[in-house]
């Protein structure tokens, strides 16, 4: 009853144009008030505590860095370099975006931060080259979600702890599946680009000299990935701190080397970051209340007992679990979902002989897809705001990429070796 | 008057983000150059962020930047659209009013129980007050939005919109 | 909205109640296992008047501070936090953050289960919390990635992650480390990548949270004894009939006994596991412990006023 109330209210709210964050809050409040005797105070407590988290700060910092790079001439030079290298290829820009996102997401471990940083300049660049806005915005949104599968990844740490498996094993297990998704996304982007004829006007290859000039022009800008990658992997700072360091670096080269930043543009960048970040954070914040309510009414347990009664065929049970996870990923943020679902689903699948490490990859891959599934798809929101593309357009544009990601998910599910091969070698 | 208020608000918002950058950058510098970092940088950055999010959410109402799906209601025009938009705003208003009232109650309780923050040992109600303040701000702005709806304005304000 | 939690129960045995317990640890850790026994006893001996639901792994509240606040607000009935996080709610509890306060379990039990401990628990009613009993996470030890700690120099300059407790941070800075608090959620990665070299925690945490994968050396410093406490919303407790209150208190005392036994057993089991996983474990020499104690002396001075000189003196006298 209360569950029907929860999803019914959510659907109605979304339909009549209530903002997504508010729809989550209204439906949780309605379900708690009319469906249970639970105290209402929890919602307001969560409204505060769900934001009281340090790693969450990586998101606004990377957003700010991305926007400052855009306005300070950093992105322009990186983009120019990328275009001179692969711009002559059909769909070259979309593939550059995917590779950039893969690296960036891998190190930052945050999907939304990646979309903000890379999407902030790649989406307008693609649109300028006549890519359809919906497609242009959905490329970084989809590629940004790979970051939680390629290490380091906070969801893997949480899974490792909850499922009692080695976090190191999880990190290794994520490498091949993450790259598989990236490769499949690139293939799809290429096919779409060929179909829509996304190619530069002259179509001629650039000369080595032009590439070299672009490289020289971008040398200061190229330090940014070096600082972030080197800083995190070299143990100099945490991902959140790396984000701040890149903000400071982008400010310095934008203002003093490229001389393109003014007080006015810096001020505007800050305001813009705050608006995008606030509207995203409010969604994360209220979706925590939503997830909390589901845990309180023990919905996951009910689902699991229903599942086990359904079948004894391992292939079928994995299919059903994947569908369930995709459904959950539509509404709930990744970390809450891992905490809530691991204890419920892990015993079921281990019964069928699935390795907990393999299952962790399946779980996190599912939830990564959740970053780009409406209605609650944080990457889609960020892409929508940083790229100035309507949310509905992205939802349409992301569909082919989503289909491919789900296809990749099924490969990952039914070919355990993809997750286990490296892990077993390393063991 | 409203313009001054909005500028003050923007000023506060920008200062929080500047401070967050300075604090966390200072933490990194402190750890490497001075071999020690203060214990409260992360905590104060977190609390500033919470304020920024809730006040920013209120500011975003004014700019109509909150993310929503308007494909369905865009099908309606005239009075039908006005009614649907109004229901949407009233639901929104109810939630933020709830958050403002229960948020104030939480703040009052926290004052009387005397909870303090772990690192800085400041009263915990200080960061918590962000939720009722932001919610109240949203509530006030939604009243104005309701008026705009009945004037037939459903779109983002052009002049105030954030420019890339 | 529906009638409250149970309303009158059908068999006419008076009101019925539901207790939800939210805690952070996993299902195989001592606190959860003992909580299961608590549930069993309370449900059985209340003849079904009370039902207990346990939410482990932080699935309801991902931090102790949040869970205590939820208990205080009546959003959940019970929690089992580490005592260090209670000090945000009541400063007196900060006394347990002081380094080398207790030398062994017996000293700790004497203080916690005696007059002082009871006084501290009773004080929590002012925060709308019924403090039932103290249990434990055991002694906290120091780990790092540089080498076995055999002298003070071995730890000097190491980047040390501490809890968000000013006393803890001051302690490790006093030992010459480069100590700062850091988010628990990012800690594993930070240690793996070398953003931090060292951390400290009870044995069970090293094991259940897989820190042995990213920390090579464990030194059994036992610098802090970390109690936990079984807490209940005070209004909820007061709403129970005297019989049921008595039952809850009795079950809590059984919880304390079972949890502590289990925790100590698990501590030695987990320590063996940590060794088997390749962690190099060493016991600091008496001289080293003595120099640790000397170095942290200023920390006692620094926080004496804040904690209350009288309380500190009482604790020190009682544990002698
Ligand atoms: Na990652
Ligand atoms: Na989603």
mmCIF file of N, CA and C in Angstrom, chain C residues 53-114:
data_model
loop_
_atom_site.group_PDB
_atom_site.id
_atom_site.type_symbol
_atom_site.label_atom_id
_atom_site.label_comp_id
_atom_site.label_asym_id
_atom_site.label_seq_id
_atom_site.Cartn_x
_atom_site.Cartn_y
_atom_site.Cartn_z
ATOM 1 N N UNK C 53 13.365 -4.729 15.512
ATOM 2 C CA UNK C 53 13.844 -4.845 14.134
ATOM 3 C C UNK C 53 15.251 -4.261 14.097
ATOM 4 N N UNK C 54 16.223 -5.038 13.597
ATOM 5 C CA UNK C 54 17.600 -4.536 13.596
ATOM 6 C C UNK C 54 18.015 -4.149 12.178
ATOM 7 N N UNK C 55 18.541 -2.949 12.026
ATOM 8 C CA UNK C 55 19.043 -2.486 10.726
ATOM 9 C C UNK C 55 20.554 -2.324 10.797
ATOM 10 N N UNK C 56 21.322 -3.307 10.293
ATOM 11 C CA UNK C 56 22.788 -3.241 10.391
ATOM 12 C C UNK C 56 23.412 -2.432 9.242
ATOM 13 N N UNK C 57 24.747 -2.424 9.192
ATOM 14 C CA UNK C 57 25.505 -1.867 8.052
ATOM 15 C C UNK C 57 25.243 -0.386 7.783
ATOM 16 N N UNK C 58 24.669 0.319 8.745
ATOM 17 C CA UNK C 58 24.375 1.730 8.500
ATOM 18 C C UNK C 58 23.338 1.929 7.411
ATOM 19 N N UNK C 59 22.495 0.928 7.159
ATOM 20 C CA UNK C 59 21.531 1.071 6.065
ATOM 21 C C UNK C 59 20.495 2.164 6.353
ATOM 22 N N UNK C 60 20.212 2.424 7.648
ATOM 23 C CA UNK C 60 19.298 3.537 7.946
ATOM 24 C C UNK C 60 20.046 4.850 8.133
ATOM 25 N N UNK C 61 21.140 4.799 8.904
ATOM 26 C CA UNK C 61 21.930 6.005 9.139
ATOM 27 C C UNK C 61 23.404 5.671 8.952
ATOM 28 N N UNK C 62 24.065 6.279 7.985
ATOM 29 C CA UNK C 62 25.436 5.891 7.676
ATOM 30 C C UNK C 62 26.490 6.402 8.661
ATOM 31 N N UNK C 63 26.128 7.165 9.681
ATOM 32 C CA UNK C 63 27.137 7.538 10.673
ATOM 33 C C UNK C 63 26.536 7.464 12.074
ATOM 34 N N UNK C 64 27.412 7.282 13.070
ATOM 35 C CA UNK C 64 26.951 7.216 14.454
ATOM 36 C C UNK C 64 26.266 8.510 14.869
ATOM 37 N N UNK C 65 26.869 9.636 14.447
ATOM 38 C CA UNK C 65 26.329 10.919 14.860
ATOM 39 C C UNK C 65 24.884 11.080 14.382
ATOM 40 N N UNK C 66 24.664 10.667 13.134
ATOM 41 C CA UNK C 66 23.327 10.769 12.566
ATOM 42 C C UNK C 66 22.339 9.848 13.293
ATOM 43 N N UNK C 67 22.819 8.653 13.651
ATOM 44 C CA UNK C 67 21.951 7.692 14.327
ATOM 45 C C UNK C 67 21.599 8.178 15.740
ATOM 46 N N UNK C 68 22.574 8.766 16.444
ATOM 47 C CA UNK C 68 22.282 9.288 17.790
ATOM 48 C C UNK C 68 21.249 10.402 17.683
ATOM 49 N N UNK C 69 21.448 11.274 16.695
ATOM 50 C CA UNK C 69 20.506 12.367 16.485
ATOM 51 C C UNK C 69 19.102 11.818 16.196
ATOM 52 N N UNK C 70 19.041 10.735 15.412
ATOM 53 C CA UNK C 70 17.751 10.133 15.090
ATOM 54 C C UNK C 70 17.086 9.574 16.346
ATOM 55 N N UNK C 71 17.896 8.987 17.233
ATOM 56 C CA UNK C 71 17.351 8.471 18.490
ATOM 57 C C UNK C 71 16.838 9.638 19.331
ATOM 58 N N UNK C 72 17.624 10.684 19.408
ATOM 59 C CA UNK C 72 17.244 11.867 20.176
ATOM 60 C C UNK C 72 15.922 12.450 19.663
ATOM 61 N N UNK C 73 15.773 12.479 18.339
ATOM 62 C CA UNK C 73 14.582 13.044 17.718
ATOM 63 C C UNK C 73 13.402 12.072 17.713
ATOM 64 N N UNK C 74 13.657 10.816 18.091
ATOM 65 C CA UNK C 74 12.586 9.828 18.042
ATOM 66 C C UNK C 74 12.322 9.307 16.643
ATOM 67 N N UNK C 75 13.263 9.522 15.713
ATOM 68 C CA UNK C 75 13.089 8.984 14.362
ATOM 69 C C UNK C 75 13.382 7.485 14.325
ATOM 70 N N UNK C 76 14.161 7.012 15.281
ATOM 71 C CA UNK C 76 14.416 5.588 15.433
ATOM 72 C C UNK C 76 14.539 5.372 16.943
ATOM 73 N N UNK C 77 14.247 4.138 17.428
ATOM 74 C CA UNK C 77 14.187 3.957 18.884
ATOM 75 C C UNK C 77 15.553 3.734 19.519
ATOM 76 N N UNK C 78 16.421 2.941 18.846
ATOM 77 C CA UNK C 78 17.683 2.599 19.499
ATOM 78 C C UNK C 78 18.868 2.640 18.527
ATOM 79 N N UNK C 79 20.071 2.852 19.088
ATOM 80 C CA UNK C 79 21.291 2.724 18.310
ATOM 81 C C UNK C 79 22.439 2.285 19.218
ATOM 82 N N UNK C 80 23.563 1.886 18.602
ATOM 83 C CA UNK C 80 24.718 1.400 19.373
ATOM 84 C C UNK C 80 25.975 2.110 18.886
ATOM 85 N N UNK C 81 26.140 3.402 19.195
ATOM 86 C CA UNK C 81 27.281 4.130 18.642
ATOM 87 C C UNK C 81 28.571 3.899 19.413
ATOM 88 N N UNK C 82 29.687 4.223 18.766
ATOM 89 C CA UNK C 82 30.952 4.340 19.473
ATOM 90 C C UNK C 82 30.838 5.575 20.358
ATOM 91 N N UNK C 83 31.366 5.476 21.580
ATOM 92 C CA UNK C 83 31.179 6.546 22.552
ATOM 93 C C UNK C 83 31.819 7.863 22.076
ATOM 94 N N UNK C 84 32.878 7.756 21.256
ATOM 95 C CA UNK C 84 33.533 8.972 20.759
ATOM 96 C C UNK C 84 32.534 9.915 20.088
ATOM 97 N N UNK C 85 31.520 9.354 19.392
ATOM 98 C CA UNK C 85 30.583 10.259 18.723
ATOM 99 C C UNK C 85 29.530 10.815 19.677
ATOM 100 N N UNK C 86 29.416 10.248 20.880
ATOM 101 C CA UNK C 86 28.464 10.838 21.841
ATOM 102 C C UNK C 86 28.985 12.179 22.353
ATOM 103 N N UNK C 87 30.307 12.378 22.300
ATOM 104 C CA UNK C 87 30.833 13.621 22.878
ATOM 105 C C UNK C 87 30.347 14.871 22.149
ATOM 106 N N UNK C 88 29.851 14.722 20.906
ATOM 107 C CA UNK C 88 29.228 15.868 20.245
ATOM 108 C C UNK C 88 27.947 16.276 20.959
ATOM 109 N N UNK C 89 27.337 15.317 21.647
ATOM 110 C CA UNK C 89 26.050 15.576 22.290
ATOM 111 C C UNK C 89 26.244 15.913 23.768
ATOM 112 N N UNK C 90 27.306 15.365 24.354
ATOM 113 C CA UNK C 90 27.577 15.593 25.765
ATOM 114 C C UNK C 90 29.084 15.561 25.974
ATOM 115 N N UNK C 91 29.629 16.720 26.309
ATOM 116 C CA UNK C 91 31.089 16.888 26.349
ATOM 117 C C UNK C 91 31.805 15.948 27.299
ATOM 118 N N UNK C 92 31.102 15.549 28.386
ATOM 119 C CA UNK C 92 31.754 14.683 29.374
ATOM 120 C C UNK C 92 32.333 13.423 28.737
ATOM 121 N N UNK C 93 31.646 12.953 27.685
ATOM 122 C CA UNK C 93 32.086 11.695 27.065
ATOM 123 C C UNK C 93 33.436 11.832 26.372
ATOM 124 N N UNK C 94 33.882 13.063 26.204
ATOM 125 C CA UNK C 94 35.180 13.305 25.580
ATOM 126 C C UNK C 94 36.313 12.706 26.410
ATOM 127 N N UNK C 95 36.047 12.480 27.670
ATOM 128 C CA UNK C 95 37.096 11.948 28.544
ATOM 129 C C UNK C 95 37.656 10.629 27.988
ATOM 130 N N UNK C 96 36.773 9.851 27.331
ATOM 131 C CA UNK C 96 37.232 8.551 26.810
ATOM 132 C C UNK C 96 38.097 8.682 25.556
ATOM 133 N N UNK C 97 38.154 9.890 24.988
ATOM 134 C CA UNK C 97 39.045 10.103 23.842
ATOM 135 C C UNK C 97 40.495 10.274 24.274
ATOM 136 N N UNK C 98 40.711 10.533 25.562
ATOM 137 C CA UNK C 98 42.076 10.778 26.033
ATOM 138 C C UNK C 98 42.951 9.530 25.869
ATOM 139 N N UNK C 99 44.194 9.719 25.441
ATOM 140 C CA UNK C 99 45.060 8.570 25.191
ATOM 141 C C UNK C 99 45.569 7.925 26.479
ATOM 142 N N UNK C 100 45.727 6.624 26.443
ATOM 143 C CA UNK C 100 46.301 5.839 27.553
ATOM 144 C C UNK C 100 45.576 6.091 28.876
ATOM 145 N N UNK C 101 44.270 6.261 28.784
ATOM 146 C CA UNK C 101 43.465 6.472 29.994
ATOM 147 C C UNK C 101 43.323 5.164 30.761
ATOM 148 N N UNK C 102 43.063 4.085 30.025
ATOM 149 C CA UNK C 102 42.950 2.758 30.662
ATOM 150 C C UNK C 102 44.074 1.867 30.166
ATOM 151 N N UNK C 103 44.636 1.093 31.109
ATOM 152 C CA UNK C 103 45.719 0.196 30.711
ATOM 153 C C UNK C 103 45.199 -1.169 30.289
ATOM 154 N N UNK C 104 44.047 -1.554 30.862
ATOM 155 C CA UNK C 104 43.509 -2.876 30.537
ATOM 156 C C UNK C 104 41.984 -2.854 30.625
ATOM 157 N N UNK C 105 41.377 -3.969 30.236
ATOM 158 C CA UNK C 105 39.920 -4.055 30.231
ATOM 159 C C UNK C 105 39.334 -3.844 31.619
ATOM 160 N N UNK C 106 39.979 -4.428 32.632
ATOM 161 C CA UNK C 106 39.414 -4.390 33.980
ATOM 162 C C UNK C 106 39.250 -2.953 34.461
ATOM 163 N N UNK C 107 40.296 -2.132 34.197
ATOM 164 C CA UNK C 107 40.193 -0.714 34.576
ATOM 165 C C UNK C 107 39.013 -0.045 33.874
ATOM 166 N N UNK C 108 38.881 -0.340 32.595
ATOM 167 C CA UNK C 108 37.803 0.274 31.818
ATOM 168 C C UNK C 108 36.444 -0.135 32.359
ATOM 169 N N UNK C 109 36.287 -1.446 32.610
ATOM 170 C CA UNK C 109 34.988 -1.937 33.100
ATOM 171 C C UNK C 109 34.656 -1.323 34.451
ATOM 172 N N UNK C 110 35.693 -1.176 35.270
ATOM 173 C CA UNK C 110 35.478 -0.630 36.602
ATOM 174 C C UNK C 110 34.865 0.779 36.524
ATOM 175 N N UNK C 111 35.396 1.579 35.622
ATOM 176 C CA UNK C 111 34.887 2.945 35.482
ATOM 177 C C UNK C 111 33.520 2.945 34.802
ATOM 178 N N UNK C 112 33.411 2.207 33.692
ATOM 179 C CA UNK C 112 32.203 2.273 32.876
ATOM 180 C C UNK C 112 30.999 1.662 33.582
ATOM 181 N N UNK C 113 31.225 0.546 34.304
ATOM 182 C CA UNK C 113 30.096 -0.143 34.928
ATOM 183 C C UNK C 113 29.841 0.368 36.340
ATOM 184 N N UNK C 114 30.720 1.238 36.802
ATOM 185 C CA UNK C 114 30.566 1.741 38.160
ATOM 186 C C UNK C 114 29.787 3.050 38.191
#
